[in-house]
PDB file of C-alpha atoms in Angstrom:
ATOM      1  CA  UNK A  53     136.884 196.721  52.396  1.00 63.00           C
ATOM      2  CA  UNK A  54     133.857 197.243  50.229  1.00 69.00           C
ATOM      3  CA  UNK A  55     133.178 197.969  46.566  1.00 73.00           C
ATOM      4  CA  UNK A  56     131.868 201.515  46.086  1.00 72.00           C
ATOM      5  CA  UNK A  57     131.889 204.100  43.290  1.00 66.00           C
ATOM      6  CA  UNK A  58     135.059 206.195  43.072  1.00 69.00           C
ATOM      7  CA  UNK A  59     134.089 208.186  39.987  1.00 67.00           C
ATOM      8  CA  UNK A  60     134.610 211.964  39.950  1.00 69.00           C
ATOM      9  CA  UNK A  61     136.892 211.813  43.000  1.00 70.00           C
ATOM     10  CA  UNK A  62     134.137 211.153  45.547  1.00 73.00           C
ATOM     11  CA  UNK A  63     136.206 208.366  47.136  1.00 74.00           C
ATOM     12  CA  UNK A  64     139.853 207.448  46.745  1.00 76.00           C
ATOM     13  CA  UNK A  65     140.683 204.034  45.226  1.00 78.00           C
ATOM     14  CA  UNK A  66     143.021 201.655  47.037  1.00 80.00           C
ATOM     15  CA  UNK A  67     146.520 201.483  45.609  1.00 84.00           C
ATOM     16  CA  UNK A  68     147.400 197.899  44.747  1.00 85.00           C
ATOM     17  CA  UNK A  69     151.039 198.396  43.799  1.00 89.00           C
ATOM     18  CA  UNK A  70     153.224 199.818  41.047  1.00 90.00           C
ATOM     19  CA  UNK A  71     154.104 198.731  37.529  1.00 87.00           C
ATOM     20  CA  UNK A  72     157.676 198.205  36.285  1.00 90.00           C
ATOM     21  CA  UNK A  73     158.018 201.971  35.649  1.00 92.00           C
ATOM     22  CA  UNK A  74     156.781 202.943  39.118  1.00 92.00           C
ATOM     23  CA  UNK A  75     153.304 204.099  38.041  1.00 90.00           C
ATOM     24  CA  UNK A  76     150.389 203.380  40.375  1.00 88.00           C
ATOM     25  CA  UNK A  77     148.100 200.354  40.017  1.00 88.00           C
ATOM     26  CA  UNK A  78     144.684 200.133  41.702  1.00 85.00           C
ATOM     27  CA  UNK A  79     142.484 197.195  42.690  1.00 83.00           C
ATOM     28  CA  UNK A  80     139.473 196.587  40.426  1.00 82.00           C
ATOM     29  CA  UNK A  81     136.772 194.031  39.695  1.00 80.00           C
ATOM     30  CA  UNK A  82     137.375 192.652  36.212  1.00 80.00           C
ATOM     31  CA  UNK A  83     134.502 190.943  34.347  1.00 79.00           C
ATOM     32  CA  UNK A  84     135.264 187.520  32.896  1.00 81.00           C
ATOM     33  CA  UNK A  85     132.506 187.940  30.303  1.00 78.00           C
ATOM     34  CA  UNK A  86     130.189 190.819  29.435  1.00 72.00           C
ATOM     35  CA  UNK A  87     127.578 189.947  32.057  1.00 75.00           C
ATOM     36  CA  UNK A  88     129.355 187.174  33.932  1.00 76.00           C
ATOM     37  CA  UNK A  89     131.198 186.972  37.234  1.00 82.00           C
ATOM     38  CA  UNK A  90     134.031 189.349  38.089  1.00 81.00           C
ATOM     39  CA  UNK A  91     137.461 188.617  39.573  1.00 83.00           C
ATOM     40  CA  UNK A  92     139.930 190.784  41.461  1.00 84.00           C
ATOM     41  CA  UNK A  93     142.455 192.498  39.218  1.00 84.00           C
ATOM     42  CA  UNK A  94     144.408 195.695  38.697  1.00 85.00           C
ATOM     43  CA  UNK A  95     143.711 198.848  36.714  1.00 83.00           C
ATOM     44  CA  UNK A  96     145.854 201.891  35.915  1.00 81.00           C
ATOM     45  CA  UNK A  97     145.109 205.287  34.407  1.00 78.00           C
ATOM     46  CA  UNK A  98     147.954 205.026  31.899  1.00 80.00           C
ATOM     47  CA  UNK A  99     146.838 201.655  30.460  1.00 77.00           C
ATOM     48  CA  UNK A 100     143.097 202.362  30.107  1.00 75.00           C
ATOM     49  CA  UNK A 101     142.399 198.685  30.712  1.00 80.00           C
ATOM     50  CA  UNK A 102     142.218 196.247  33.589  1.00 82.00           C
ATOM     51  CA  UNK A 103     144.233 193.063  33.993  1.00 84.00           C
ATOM     52  CA  UNK A 104     143.325 189.930  35.943  1.00 85.00           C
ATOM     53  CA  UNK A 105     144.197 186.242  35.949  1.00 87.00           C
ATOM     54  CA  UNK A 106     141.393 183.661  35.826  1.00 86.00           C
ATOM     55  CA  UNK A 107     141.710 179.935  35.178  1.00 88.00           C
ATOM     56  CA  UNK A 108     145.365 180.281  34.234  1.00 89.00           C
ATOM     57  CA  UNK A 109     144.572 182.887  31.571  1.00 87.00           C
ATOM     58  CA  UNK A 110     145.448 186.583  31.765  1.00 86.00           C
ATOM     59  CA  UNK A 111     142.457 188.797  30.957  1.00 83.00           C
ATOM     60  CA  UNK A 112     142.848 192.305  29.527  1.00 83.00           C
ATOM     61  CA  UNK A 113     139.614 194.285  29.601  1.00 81.00           C
ATOM     62  CA  UNK A 114     139.540 197.773  28.040  1.00 78.00           C
ATOM     63  CA  UNK A 115     137.601 200.691  29.450  1.00 63.00           C
ATOM     64  CA  UNK A 116     136.999 199.361  32.968  1.00 61.00           C
ATOM     65  CA  UNK A 117     134.992 201.967  34.836  1.00 52.00           C
ATOM     66  CA  UNK A 118     136.473 203.426  38.021  1.00 47.00           C
ATOM     67  CA  UNK A 119     133.243 202.594  39.846  1.00 44.00           C
ATOM     68  CA  UNK A 120     134.571 199.060  40.242  1.00 52.00           C
ATOM     69  CA  UNK A 121     137.485 200.091  42.440  1.00 56.00           C
ATOM     70  CA  UNK A 122     137.761 199.113  46.082  1.00 55.00           C
ATOM     71  CA  UNK A 123     138.030 201.579  48.949  1.00 53.00           C
ATOM     72  CA  UNK A 124     138.634 200.962  52.649  1.00 53.00           C
ATOM     73  CA  UNK A 125     135.596 201.127  54.906  1.00 55.00           C
ATOM     74  CA  UNK A 126     135.661 203.656  57.712  1.00 52.00           C
ATOM     75  CA  UNK A 127     135.340 200.902  60.314  1.00 47.00           C
ATOM     76  CA  UNK A 128     138.665 199.235  59.458  1.00 44.00           C
TER      77      UNK A 128
END
C-alpha cells in the first residue's frame, strides 16, 4: 500500500472497518502535533475527525484531510 491523495474521488480509500453503528471507517495518517510525525489511525465521514492511539493516549484530530488516506497499489 502507499499513501496517495484520494480527494475528489480520484482514488478510493481503503476501508478499515466499521463503527458500532455499522458505518464505514477508513485508514488515515493522524498527526501527533501540528508539524510532527503521523501515526496510523481511522477516519470517518460522519465524525469529521480522525482517531489514533499513540503512547497510550487516544488522539482525536478534527478536519483530517482525505489526502492522507491509504489506497492499495496496483501491483498488490
